Amino acid sequence: ANTNASIFAPEFVGITPDQSRYRFDGWTTTDMDEIADPSATSTTVLVDKPKTVTANYVVQYNITFDQSGVESDFTGTVVTIDGVDYNVAGLPVSFWWDSGSTHDFAFHSPLLVSSGLKRYLWTSTAGLSNQQSDTITVTTNGTITGNYKTQYYLNLETSPSGITTPSGEGWYDAGATASISTEEIIESSPDSRYKFVKWTTGDMSEISDPYSASTTVLMDKAKTVTANYV
């Protein structure tokens, strides 16, 4: 009578390994002030009469966030989860979340590499959500994966510089074929003009017909293609 009994309950109790578990959520009894610390897994309770003390648990589920398609050359934020930013090195990341709790996430896009000539574009989300940004209510375990594709920038120039503006400059999916064109003849004065001769770039084999004013170029990397005139 009137002694303090030491009581203990484990903080976590497994349900399914790596998928679900119980989390200790405090002690309850009729006279709560007789428990020294109701939120602690290890505490004491005053035994001034017979009593029942209950260890309460809530279910938690394991949620994993990941990405596909983004390489380590992008060092910025890929996804923000509950206000915290995660980059490529920080993914995948897993959380044990209470059943019924709500959490926010957002996959960022476009992800511009420091060179400014390569980027990653969000295409889809798979798993517990199919949205780029969403608020989920936890009811089961699972994954949320943001999928990205690579794009490269095509820069078009002229030689001599600035005599016209070729068409086709912009962002293209990796491996796509970009259509480019330029004027064949540019009148510069009543008695002189520029005549297109050919396109040039670092790898000439990637231009389908370098001598045609309208042609295509393979976008397997960021590149500059120049329309040359005489």
CSV table of C-alpha atoms in Angstrom, one decimal:
chain,number,residue,atom,x,y,z
A,1,ALA,CA,0.0,0.0,0.0
A,2,ASN,CA,1.2,3.5,-1.0
A,3,THR,CA,4.3,2.3,-2.7
A,4,ASN,CA,5.4,3.4,-6.3
A,5,ALA,CA,5.3,0.5,-8.7
A,6,SER,CA,7.8,0.5,-11.6
A,7,ILE,CA,6.1,-0.2,-14.9
A,8,PHE,CA,7.5,-0.6,-18.4
A,9,ALA,CA,6.2,-1.1,-21.9
A,10,PRO,CA,8.3,-1.3,-25.1
A,11,GLU,CA,8.3,1.8,-27.3
A,12,PHE,CA,7.6,-0.3,-30.5
A,13,VAL,CA,6.0,-3.6,-31.1
A,14,GLY,CA,6.4,-5.2,-34.5
A,15,ILE,CA,3.5,-6.2,-36.6
A,16,THR,CA,4.9,-6.9,-40.1
A,17,PRO,CA,8.7,-6.4,-40.4
A,18,ASP,CA,9.6,-3.2,-42.2
A,19,GLN,CA,5.9,-2.5,-43.0
A,20,SER,CA,3.9,-1.9,-39.8
A,21,ARG,CA,4.3,-1.7,-36.1
A,22,TYR,CA,2.7,-0.4,-32.9
A,23,ARG,CA,4.0,2.8,-31.2
A,24,PHE,CA,3.6,3.4,-27.5
A,25,ASP,CA,1.2,6.3,-26.9
A,26,GLY,CA,1.1,6.6,-23.2
A,27,TRP,CA,-0.3,5.1,-20.0
A,28,THR,CA,-3.9,5.7,-18.8
A,29,THR,CA,-5.6,4.9,-15.5
A,30,THR,CA,-8.4,6.2,-13.5
A,31,ASP,CA,-6.3,8.7,-11.5
A,32,MET,CA,-3.8,10.0,-14.0
A,33,ASP,CA,-1.9,12.1,-11.5
A,34,GLU,CA,-0.8,8.9,-9.8
A,35,ILE,CA,1.4,8.0,-12.8
A,36,ALA,CA,4.7,9.9,-12.6
A,37,ASP,CA,5.1,10.4,-16.3
A,38,PRO,CA,2.2,9.0,-18.4
A,39,SER,CA,4.1,9.6,-21.7
A,40,ALA,CA,7.3,7.6,-20.7
A,41,THR,CA,7.7,3.9,-21.5
A,42,SER,CA,9.3,3.4,-18.1
A,43,THR,CA,7.7,5.2,-15.2
A,44,THR,CA,6.1,4.6,-11.8
A,45,VAL,CA,2.5,4.5,-10.5
A,46,LEU,CA,1.3,5.0,-6.9
A,47,VAL,CA,-0.4,1.9,-5.6
A,48,ASP,CA,-2.8,3.4,-3.0
A,49,LYS,CA,-5.5,1.0,-4.0
A,50,PRO,CA,-6.0,-1.8,-6.6
A,51,LYS,CA,-5.8,-0.3,-10.1
A,52,THR,CA,-5.5,-1.1,-13.7
A,53,VAL,CA,-3.0,0.8,-15.8
A,54,THR,CA,-3.2,0.5,-19.6
A,55,ALA,CA,-0.3,0.9,-22.0
A,56,ASN,CA,-1.9,2.4,-25.2
A,57,TYR,CA,-0.5,1.9,-28.7
A,58,VAL,CA,-1.2,3.3,-32.1
A,59,VAL,CA,-0.5,1.6,-35.4
A,60,GLN,CA,2.3,3.0,-37.6
A,61,TYR,CA,3.1,2.3,-41.3
A,62,ASN,CA,6.4,2.5,-43.1
A,63,ILE,CA,6.3,5.0,-46.0
A,64,THR,CA,9.3,5.3,-48.4
A,65,PHE,CA,10.0,8.2,-50.8
A,66,ASP,CA,12.3,7.7,-53.8
A,67,GLN,CA,12.9,9.0,-57.3
A,68,SER,CA,14.0,7.6,-60.6
A,69,GLY,CA,15.7,9.3,-63.5
A,70,VAL,CA,17.6,12.1,-61.6
A,71,GLU,CA,21.4,11.7,-61.6
A,72,SER,CA,23.9,13.0,-59.1
A,73,ASP,CA,24.8,15.9,-61.3
A,74,PHE,CA,21.7,17.6,-59.9
A,75,THR,CA,22.5,18.7,-56.3
A,76,GLY,CA,19.4,20.6,-55.4
A,77,THR,CA,16.0,19.6,-53.9
A,78,VAL,CA,14.2,16.8,-55.6
A,79,VAL,CA,11.3,16.4,-53.1
A,80,THR,CA,10.0,18.3,-50.1
A,81,ILE,CA,8.3,16.2,-47.5
A,82,ASP,CA,6.5,17.9,-44.6
A,83,GLY,CA,8.5,21.0,-45.2
A,84,VAL,CA,11.9,19.3,-45.3
A,85,ASP,CA,14.0,19.2,-48.5
A,86,TYR,CA,15.7,16.0,-49.8
A,87,ASN,CA,18.2,15.8,-52.7
A,88,VAL,CA,19.4,12.8,-54.7
A,89,ALA,CA,21.8,11.7,-52.0
A,90,GLY,CA,19.1,11.8,-49.4
A,91,LEU,CA,16.8,9.4,-51.3
A,92,PRO,CA,15.3,6.9,-50.7
A,93,VAL,CA,14.1,8.1,-47.3
A,94,SER,CA,11.6,6.2,-45.1
A,95,PHE,CA,9.3,7.3,-42.3
A,96,TRP,CA,7.2,5.5,-39.6
A,97,TRP,CA,3.9,7.5,-39.6
A,98,ASP,CA,0.9,7.0,-37.4
A,99,SER,CA,-2.2,5.5,-39.1
A,100,GLY,CA,-4.6,8.3,-39.9
A,101,SER,CA,-2.0,11.0,-39.9
A,102,THR,CA,-1.7,13.4,-42.9
A,103,HIS,CA,1.5,14.4,-44.6
A,104,ASP,CA,2.5,16.7,-47.5
A,105,PHE,CA,5.0,16.1,-50.3
A,106,ALA,CA,6.0,17.8,-53.6
A,107,PHE,CA,8.3,16.6,-56.3
A,108,HIS,CA,10.1,19.7,-57.8
A,109,SER,CA,10.3,20.2,-61.6
A,110,PRO,CA,12.1,21.2,-63.7
A,111,LEU,CA,15.4,20.3,-62.0
A,112,LEU,CA,18.0,22.4,-63.7
A,113,VAL,CA,21.6,21.2,-63.7
A,114,SER,CA,24.2,23.9,-62.9
A,115,SER,CA,25.4,24.1,-66.5
A,116,GLY,CA,21.9,25.3,-67.5
A,117,LEU,CA,21.9,23.0,-70.5
A,118,LYS,CA,20.5,19.9,-68.9
A,119,ARG,CA,17.4,19.4,-66.8
A,120,TYR,CA,15.2,16.7,-65.3
A,121,LEU,CA,11.4,16.9,-65.9
A,122,TRP,CA,8.8,15.2,-63.6
A,123,THR,CA,6.7,12.8,-65.6
A,124,SER,CA,4.7,10.8,-63.1
A,125,THR,CA,4.4,9.6,-59.5
A,126,ALA,CA,3.9,5.9,-58.7
A,127,GLY,CA,2.8,4.1,-55.5
A,128,LEU,CA,0.6,5.5,-52.9
A,129,SER,CA,0.0,8.7,-54.9
A,130,ASN,CA,0.0,9.6,-58.6
A,131,GLN,CA,0.4,13.3,-58.1
A,132,GLN,CA,3.4,15.6,-58.4
A,133,SER,CA,2.4,17.2,-55.0
A,134,ASP,CA,-0.2,15.8,-52.7
A,135,THR,CA,-1.4,15.4,-49.1
A,136,ILE,CA,-1.8,11.7,-48.1
A,137,THR,CA,-3.6,10.1,-45.2
A,138,VAL,CA,-1.7,7.1,-43.9
A,139,THR,CA,-3.7,3.9,-44.0
A,140,THR,CA,-1.1,1.4,-45.2
A,141,ASN,CA,2.6,1.0,-45.9
A,142,GLY,CA,4.1,1.6,-49.3
A,143,THR,CA,6.3,3.8,-51.5
A,144,ILE,CA,5.9,7.1,-53.4
A,145,THR,CA,8.3,7.4,-56.3
A,146,GLY,CA,8.7,10.5,-58.5
A,147,ASN,CA,9.7,9.6,-62.1
A,148,TYR,CA,11.8,12.0,-64.2
A,149,LYS,CA,13.0,12.2,-67.8
A,150,THR,CA,16.2,14.0,-69.0
A,151,GLN,CA,16.1,16.9,-71.3
A,152,TYR,CA,19.0,18.8,-73.1
A,153,TYR,CA,19.1,22.3,-74.5
A,154,LEU,CA,19.8,22.9,-78.2
A,155,ASN,CA,21.4,26.3,-78.8
A,156,LEU,CA,21.4,27.6,-82.4
A,157,GLU,CA,23.8,30.2,-83.7
A,158,THR,CA,24.9,31.7,-87.0
A,159,SER,CA,28.2,32.5,-88.5
A,160,PRO,CA,28.6,35.4,-89.1
A,161,SER,CA,26.9,36.0,-85.7
A,162,GLY,CA,23.4,37.5,-85.5
A,163,ILE,CA,22.5,37.7,-89.2
A,164,THR,CA,19.3,35.7,-88.7
A,165,THR,CA,17.5,33.5,-86.0
A,166,PRO,CA,17.3,29.8,-86.9
A,167,SER,CA,14.3,27.9,-85.7
A,168,GLY,CA,14.3,24.9,-83.4
A,169,GLU,CA,16.2,26.1,-80.4
A,170,GLY,CA,15.0,24.9,-77.0
A,171,TRP,CA,14.6,21.9,-74.7
A,172,TYR,CA,14.4,18.3,-76.1
A,173,ASP,CA,14.0,14.9,-74.5
A,174,ALA,CA,17.2,12.9,-74.3
A,175,GLY,CA,17.5,10.8,-77.5
A,176,ALA,CA,14.9,12.9,-79.4
A,177,THR,CA,15.5,14.2,-82.9
A,178,ALA,CA,15.2,18.0,-83.1
A,179,SER,CA,14.0,19.7,-86.4
A,180,ILE,CA,16.1,22.8,-87.2
A,181,SER,CA,15.9,25.2,-90.1
A,182,THR,CA,17.3,28.5,-91.3
A,183,GLU,CA,17.0,30.9,-94.2
A,184,GLU,CA,18.9,29.8,-97.3
A,185,ILE,CA,19.4,33.4,-98.6
A,186,ILE,CA,19.6,36.5,-96.4
A,187,GLU,CA,19.6,39.9,-98.3
A,188,SER,CA,22.0,42.2,-96.5
A,189,SER,CA,21.9,45.1,-99.0
A,190,PRO,CA,20.8,45.7,-102.6
A,191,ASP,CA,24.0,44.3,-104.0
A,192,SER,CA,25.1,41.7,-101.4
A,193,ARG,CA,23.6,38.8,-99.5
A,194,TYR,CA,24.4,35.8,-97.3
A,195,LYS,CA,24.1,32.3,-98.6
A,196,PHE,CA,23.7,29.3,-96.3
A,197,VAL,CA,26.4,26.6,-96.8
A,198,LYS,CA,26.0,24.1,-94.0
A,199,TRP,CA,25.4,23.3,-90.3
A,200,THR,CA,28.3,22.5,-88.0
A,201,THR,CA,28.5,21.0,-84.5
A,202,GLY,CA,30.9,19.0,-82.3
A,203,ASP,CA,29.8,15.6,-83.8
A,204,MET,CA,28.7,16.1,-87.4
A,205,SER,CA,27.3,12.6,-87.7
A,206,GLU,CA,24.4,13.7,-85.5
A,207,ILE,CA,23.1,16.1,-88.1
A,208,SER,CA,21.1,14.2,-90.7
A,209,ASP,CA,22.0,16.5,-93.6
A,210,PRO,CA,24.4,19.3,-92.7
A,211,TYR,CA,24.0,20.9,-96.1
A,212,SER,CA,20.3,21.3,-96.0
A,213,ALA,CA,18.8,24.5,-94.5
A,214,SER,CA,16.0,22.3,-93.0
A,215,THR,CA,17.3,19.2,-91.2
A,216,THR,CA,17.4,17.3,-87.9
A,217,VAL,CA,19.9,16.8,-85.1
A,218,LEU,CA,20.1,14.0,-82.5
A,219,MET,CA,19.8,15.4,-79.0
A,220,ASP,CA,21.9,12.9,-77.0
A,221,LYS,CA,23.5,15.7,-75.0
A,222,ALA,CA,23.3,19.5,-74.8
A,223,LYS,CA,24.8,21.0,-77.9
A,224,THR,CA,25.3,24.1,-80.0
A,225,VAL,CA,24.6,23.9,-83.8
A,226,THR,CA,25.8,26.7,-86.0
A,227,ALA,CA,24.3,27.8,-89.4
A,228,ASN,CA,27.2,28.9,-91.5
A,229,TYR,CA,26.9,31.5,-94.3
A,230,VAL,CA,29.1,33.0,-96.9
